[in-house]
Amino acid sequence: MKQLAIKYALIVGLTAVAVSTAKAETVKFDALVAQKEALRLDFADGSKHFFLLVHREGKSEGQGVLADATVAEYGAHDIVPGIGGEPRGYLEFTKPDGDKAYIKWAIQAIFVPGPDGKPKLLDNGVWQVVSGTGKLEKLKGAGTFHLVATGPTERRFVLEGELVQ
């Protein structure tokens, strides 16, 4: 029994050392993405409410392991202009070697009065790594997500947070 306890303590100790060597890296990266496909439902009730399923593609820049990857967004954007909305979806990051990371994101879109009296959109939320392949298989992390409209169908996604490999 004593040998079993010693082996267990050794395994726990080695596991703790292995876990403690993985350090969280503070990261900030963004991806400029352009629309490739979209399905849109416009509500015919005068509310301007729409639901958009969208596929966008682009490239990430910044710092961290996901910088310099191609990015594909698969998003569902449920928006009532001037009121608010709940965009959400997944980002697929593909590194040049083919390794992938999948990030789930959700935003609470809120319209506030702008300086000119017109509604100003605040598009802020959260993201988290849900899985990966290859060298990104054990990637973990989460942070804040900010969406910036840069054109009629183009968006910039700004992600800040921490990643651990």
PDB file of C-alpha atoms in Angstrom:
ATOM      1  CA  MET A   1       0.000   0.000   0.000  1.00  0.00           C
ATOM      2  CA  LYS A   2       2.872   2.350   0.858  1.00  0.00           C
ATOM      3  CA  GLN A   3       4.451   1.771  -2.591  1.00  0.00           C
ATOM      4  CA  LEU A   4       1.122   2.580  -4.262  1.00  0.00           C
ATOM      5  CA  ALA A   5       0.910   5.842  -2.294  1.00  0.00           C
ATOM      6  CA  ILE A   6       4.473   6.747  -3.299  1.00  0.00           C
ATOM      7  CA  LYS A   7       3.753   5.996  -6.980  1.00  0.00           C
ATOM      8  CA  TYR A   8       0.564   8.077  -6.810  1.00  0.00           C
ATOM      9  CA  ALA A   9       2.438  10.993  -5.190  1.00  0.00           C
ATOM     10  CA  LEU A  10       5.134  10.758  -7.871  1.00  0.00           C
ATOM     11  CA  ILE A  11       2.541  10.795 -10.688  1.00  0.00           C
ATOM     12  CA  VAL A  12       0.724  13.765  -9.138  1.00  0.00           C
ATOM     13  CA  GLY A  13       4.031  15.613  -8.695  1.00  0.00           C
ATOM     14  CA  LEU A  14       5.178  14.993 -12.258  1.00  0.00           C
ATOM     15  CA  THR A  15       1.765  16.033 -13.594  1.00  0.00           C
ATOM     16  CA  ALA A  16       1.913  19.259 -11.578  1.00  0.00           C
ATOM     17  CA  VAL A  17       5.389  20.026 -12.975  1.00  0.00           C
ATOM     18  CA  ALA A  18       4.188  19.356 -16.536  1.00  0.00           C
ATOM     19  CA  VAL A  19       1.117  21.533 -16.071  1.00  0.00           C
ATOM     20  CA  SER A  20       3.076  24.346 -14.434  1.00  0.00           C
ATOM     21  CA  THR A  21       5.467  24.566 -17.406  1.00  0.00           C
ATOM     22  CA  ALA A  22       2.595  25.562 -19.703  1.00  0.00           C
ATOM     23  CA  LYS A  23       2.309  29.323 -19.349  1.00  0.00           C
ATOM     24  CA  ALA A  24      -0.525  31.456 -20.604  1.00  0.00           C
ATOM     25  CA  GLU A  25       0.535  33.855 -23.330  1.00  0.00           C
ATOM     26  CA  THR A  26      -1.252  37.196 -23.500  1.00  0.00           C
ATOM     27  CA  VAL A  27      -2.260  37.719 -27.122  1.00  0.00           C
ATOM     28  CA  LYS A  28      -3.916  40.287 -29.337  1.00  0.00           C
ATOM     29  CA  PHE A  29      -4.657  39.458 -32.934  1.00  0.00           C
ATOM     30  CA  ASP A  30      -7.169  40.504 -35.505  1.00  0.00           C
ATOM     31  CA  ALA A  31      -8.560  39.172 -38.732  1.00  0.00           C
ATOM     32  CA  LEU A  32      -9.878  41.180 -41.652  1.00  0.00           C
ATOM     33  CA  VAL A  33     -12.482  38.987 -43.344  1.00  0.00           C
ATOM     34  CA  ALA A  34     -14.559  39.417 -46.499  1.00  0.00           C
ATOM     35  CA  GLN A  35     -17.911  37.818 -47.197  1.00  0.00           C
ATOM     36  CA  LYS A  36     -17.892  34.748 -49.461  1.00  0.00           C
ATOM     37  CA  GLU A  37     -21.453  33.456 -48.925  1.00  0.00           C
ATOM     38  CA  ALA A  38     -24.564  34.644 -47.128  1.00  0.00           C
ATOM     39  CA  LEU A  39     -28.166  33.669 -46.502  1.00  0.00           C
ATOM     40  CA  ARG A  40     -30.370  36.453 -45.180  1.00  0.00           C
ATOM     41  CA  LEU A  41     -33.860  36.582 -43.737  1.00  0.00           C
ATOM     42  CA  ASP A  42     -35.387  40.076 -43.638  1.00  0.00           C
ATOM     43  CA  PHE A  43     -38.457  40.285 -41.389  1.00  0.00           C
ATOM     44  CA  ALA A  44     -41.409  41.835 -43.277  1.00  0.00           C
ATOM     45  CA  ASP A  45     -42.869  43.451 -40.153  1.00  0.00           C
ATOM     46  CA  GLY A  46     -41.292  46.907 -40.554  1.00  0.00           C
ATOM     47  CA  SER A  47     -38.783  46.304 -37.724  1.00  0.00           C
ATOM     48  CA  LYS A  48     -35.723  46.018 -40.054  1.00  0.00           C
ATOM     49  CA  HIS A  49     -34.913  42.847 -38.064  1.00  0.00           C
ATOM     50  CA  PHE A  50     -32.711  40.439 -40.028  1.00  0.00           C
ATOM     51  CA  PHE A  51     -31.022  37.104 -39.537  1.00  0.00           C
ATOM     52  CA  LEU A  52     -27.829  36.493 -41.512  1.00  0.00           C
ATOM     53  CA  LEU A  53     -25.907  33.250 -41.933  1.00  0.00           C
ATOM     54  CA  VAL A  54     -22.517  34.222 -43.284  1.00  0.00           C
ATOM     55  CA  HIS A  55     -19.232  32.689 -44.382  1.00  0.00           C
ATOM     56  CA  ARG A  56     -16.313  35.134 -44.495  1.00  0.00           C
ATOM     57  CA  GLU A  57     -12.611  34.534 -45.131  1.00  0.00           C
ATOM     58  CA  GLY A  58      -9.418  36.427 -44.468  1.00  0.00           C
ATOM     59  CA  LYS A  59      -6.074  36.411 -42.679  1.00  0.00           C
ATOM     60  CA  SER A  60      -5.076  37.017 -39.069  1.00  0.00           C
ATOM     61  CA  GLU A  61      -2.344  39.411 -37.945  1.00  0.00           C
ATOM     62  CA  GLY A  62      -0.871  40.315 -34.597  1.00  0.00           C
ATOM     63  CA  GLN A  63       0.824  38.278 -31.924  1.00  0.00           C
ATOM     64  CA  GLY A  64       0.553  34.722 -30.717  1.00  0.00           C
ATOM     65  CA  VAL A  65       0.265  31.303 -32.273  1.00  0.00           C
ATOM     66  CA  LEU A  66      -2.836  32.201 -34.310  1.00  0.00           C
ATOM     67  CA  ALA A  67      -1.270  35.205 -36.043  1.00  0.00           C
ATOM     68  CA  ASP A  68      -0.520  34.679 -39.754  1.00  0.00           C
ATOM     69  CA  ALA A  69      -3.238  32.038 -40.161  1.00  0.00           C
ATOM     70  CA  THR A  70      -6.048  32.036 -42.689  1.00  0.00           C
ATOM     71  CA  VAL A  71      -9.405  32.595 -41.007  1.00  0.00           C
ATOM     72  CA  ALA A  72     -12.901  31.454 -41.954  1.00  0.00           C
ATOM     73  CA  GLU A  73     -15.954  32.761 -40.114  1.00  0.00           C
ATOM     74  CA  TYR A  74     -19.141  30.723 -39.919  1.00  0.00           C
ATOM     75  CA  GLY A  75     -21.533  33.146 -38.250  1.00  0.00           C
ATOM     76  CA  ALA A  76     -25.166  33.654 -37.375  1.00  0.00           C
ATOM     77  CA  HIS A  77     -26.054  37.329 -36.939  1.00  0.00           C
ATOM     78  CA  ASP A  78     -29.480  38.069 -35.422  1.00  0.00           C
ATOM     79  CA  ILE A  79     -29.809  41.881 -35.528  1.00  0.00           C
ATOM     80  CA  VAL A  80     -32.494  44.516 -35.042  1.00  0.00           C
ATOM     81  CA  PRO A  81     -30.844  47.729 -36.337  1.00  0.00           C
ATOM     82  CA  GLY A  82     -30.962  50.561 -33.824  1.00  0.00           C
ATOM     83  CA  ILE A  83     -31.920  48.152 -31.026  1.00  0.00           C
ATOM     84  CA  GLY A  84     -29.408  45.300 -30.670  1.00  0.00           C
ATOM     85  CA  GLY A  85     -28.579  41.735 -31.552  1.00  0.00           C
ATOM     86  CA  GLU A  86     -26.767  38.524 -30.758  1.00  0.00           C
ATOM     87  CA  PRO A  87     -24.157  37.554 -33.346  1.00  0.00           C
ATOM     88  CA  ARG A  88     -22.357  34.268 -32.697  1.00  0.00           C
ATOM     89  CA  GLY A  89     -20.413  31.617 -34.515  1.00  0.00           C
ATOM     90  CA  TYR A  90     -17.110  29.888 -35.061  1.00  0.00           C
ATOM     91  CA  LEU A  91     -13.761  30.939 -36.477  1.00  0.00           C
ATOM     92  CA  GLU A  92     -11.539  28.347 -38.128  1.00  0.00           C
ATOM     93  CA  PHE A  93      -7.850  29.323 -38.049  1.00  0.00           C
ATOM     94  CA  THR A  94      -5.620  27.362 -40.463  1.00  0.00           C
ATOM     95  CA  LYS A  95      -1.845  27.685 -40.112  1.00  0.00           C
ATOM     96  CA  PRO A  96       0.407  27.342 -43.195  1.00  0.00           C
ATOM     97  CA  ASP A  97       1.294  23.759 -42.129  1.00  0.00           C
ATOM     98  CA  GLY A  98      -2.417  22.800 -42.131  1.00  0.00           C
ATOM     99  CA  ASP A  99      -2.910  22.733 -38.350  1.00  0.00           C
ATOM    100  CA  LYS A 100      -6.266  24.186 -37.292  1.00  0.00           C
ATOM    101  CA  ALA A 101      -7.793  25.874 -34.251  1.00  0.00           C
ATOM    102  CA  TYR A 102     -11.520  26.371 -33.745  1.00  0.00           C
ATOM    103  CA  ILE A 103     -12.779  29.344 -31.760  1.00  0.00           C
ATOM    104  CA  LYS A 104     -16.353  29.817 -30.606  1.00  0.00           C
ATOM    105  CA  TRP A 105     -17.471  33.428 -30.199  1.00  0.00           C
ATOM    106  CA  ALA A 106     -20.545  35.332 -29.068  1.00  0.00           C
ATOM    107  CA  ILE A 107     -21.306  39.049 -29.126  1.00  0.00           C
ATOM    108  CA  GLN A 108     -23.939  41.229 -27.540  1.00  0.00           C
ATOM    109  CA  ALA A 109     -24.627  43.994 -30.066  1.00  0.00           C
ATOM    110  CA  ILE A 110     -25.948  47.162 -28.456  1.00  0.00           C
ATOM    111  CA  PHE A 111     -26.870  50.465 -30.067  1.00  0.00           C
ATOM    112  CA  VAL A 112     -26.180  53.624 -28.052  1.00  0.00           C
ATOM    113  CA  PRO A 113     -26.694  57.272 -28.993  1.00  0.00           C
ATOM    114  CA  GLY A 114     -23.760  58.502 -31.077  1.00  0.00           C
ATOM    115  CA  PRO A 115     -22.248  61.999 -30.968  1.00  0.00           C
ATOM    116  CA  ASP A 116     -24.375  63.042 -33.960  1.00  0.00           C
ATOM    117  CA  GLY A 117     -27.574  61.658 -32.419  1.00  0.00           C
ATOM    118  CA  LYS A 118     -27.572  58.601 -34.709  1.00  0.00           C
ATOM    119  CA  PRO A 119     -27.288  55.119 -33.171  1.00  0.00           C
ATOM    120  CA  LYS A 120     -23.726  53.898 -32.624  1.00  0.00           C
ATOM    121  CA  LEU A 121     -23.144  50.137 -32.603  1.00  0.00           C
ATOM    122  CA  LEU A 122     -21.125  48.512 -29.807  1.00  0.00           C
ATOM    123  CA  ASP A 123     -20.168  44.985 -30.930  1.00  0.00           C
ATOM    124  CA  ASN A 124     -18.349  43.320 -28.031  1.00  0.00           C
ATOM    125  CA  GLY A 125     -18.256  39.797 -26.703  1.00  0.00           C
ATOM    126  CA  VAL A 126     -16.138  36.800 -25.788  1.00  0.00           C
ATOM    127  CA  TRP A 127     -14.260  33.964 -27.487  1.00  0.00           C
ATOM    128  CA  GLN A 128     -12.866  30.596 -26.449  1.00  0.00           C
ATOM    129  CA  VAL A 129     -10.822  27.865 -28.108  1.00  0.00           C
ATOM    130  CA  VAL A 130     -12.965  24.735 -28.464  1.00  0.00           C
ATOM    131  CA  SER A 131     -10.594  22.388 -30.322  1.00  0.00           C
ATOM    132  CA  GLY A 132      -7.643  22.079 -32.647  1.00  0.00           C
ATOM    133  CA  THR A 133      -5.564  19.724 -34.778  1.00  0.00           C
ATOM    134  CA  GLY A 134      -1.861  18.917 -35.048  1.00  0.00           C
ATOM    135  CA  LYS A 135       0.346  21.240 -32.976  1.00  0.00           C
ATOM    136  CA  LEU A 136      -2.795  23.206 -32.019  1.00  0.00           C
ATOM    137  CA  GLU A 137      -4.601  20.132 -30.638  1.00  0.00           C
ATOM    138  CA  LYS A 138      -3.974  21.097 -26.998  1.00  0.00           C
ATOM    139  CA  LEU A 139      -4.477  24.832 -27.475  1.00  0.00           C
ATOM    140  CA  LYS A 140      -6.651  26.405 -24.778  1.00  0.00           C
ATOM    141  CA  GLY A 141      -7.655  29.990 -24.247  1.00  0.00           C
ATOM    142  CA  ALA A 142     -10.300  32.672 -24.079  1.00  0.00           C
ATOM    143  CA  GLY A 143     -10.729  36.412 -24.143  1.00  0.00           C
ATOM    144  CA  THR A 144     -12.662  39.379 -25.467  1.00  0.00           C
ATOM    145  CA  PHE A 145     -13.983  39.751 -28.993  1.00  0.00           C
ATOM    146  CA  HIS A 146     -14.665  43.038 -30.785  1.00  0.00           C
ATOM    147  CA  LEU A 147     -16.276  43.240 -34.231  1.00  0.00           C
ATOM    148  CA  VAL A 148     -15.650  46.302 -36.422  1.00  0.00           C
ATOM    149  CA  ALA A 149     -17.522  46.860 -39.703  1.00  0.00           C
ATOM    150  CA  THR A 150     -14.972  48.012 -42.295  1.00  0.00           C
ATOM    151  CA  GLY A 151     -17.220  47.886 -45.358  1.00  0.00           C
ATOM    152  CA  PRO A 152     -20.619  46.663 -46.553  1.00  0.00           C
ATOM    153  CA  THR A 153     -19.661  42.983 -46.161  1.00  0.00           C
ATOM    154  CA  GLU A 154     -16.160  43.134 -44.653  1.00  0.00           C
ATOM    155  CA  ARG A 155     -15.422  42.923 -40.941  1.00  0.00           C
ATOM    156  CA  ARG A 156     -12.403  43.140 -38.661  1.00  0.00           C
ATOM    157  CA  PHE A 157     -12.441  40.766 -35.700  1.00  0.00           C
ATOM    158  CA  VAL A 158     -10.192  41.877 -32.825  1.00  0.00           C
ATOM    159  CA  LEU A 159      -9.427  39.191 -30.260  1.00  0.00           C
ATOM    160  CA  GLU A 160      -7.554  39.758 -27.014  1.00  0.00           C
ATOM    161  CA  GLY A 161      -6.948  37.255 -24.252  1.00  0.00           C
ATOM    162  CA  GLU A 162      -4.736  34.382 -23.250  1.00  0.00           C
ATOM    163  CA  LEU A 163      -3.624  31.218 -25.021  1.00  0.00           C
ATOM    164  CA  VAL A 164      -1.834  28.149 -23.642  1.00  0.00           C
ATOM    165  CA  GLN A 165      -0.321  25.469 -25.853  1.00  0.00           C
TER     166      GLN A 165
END
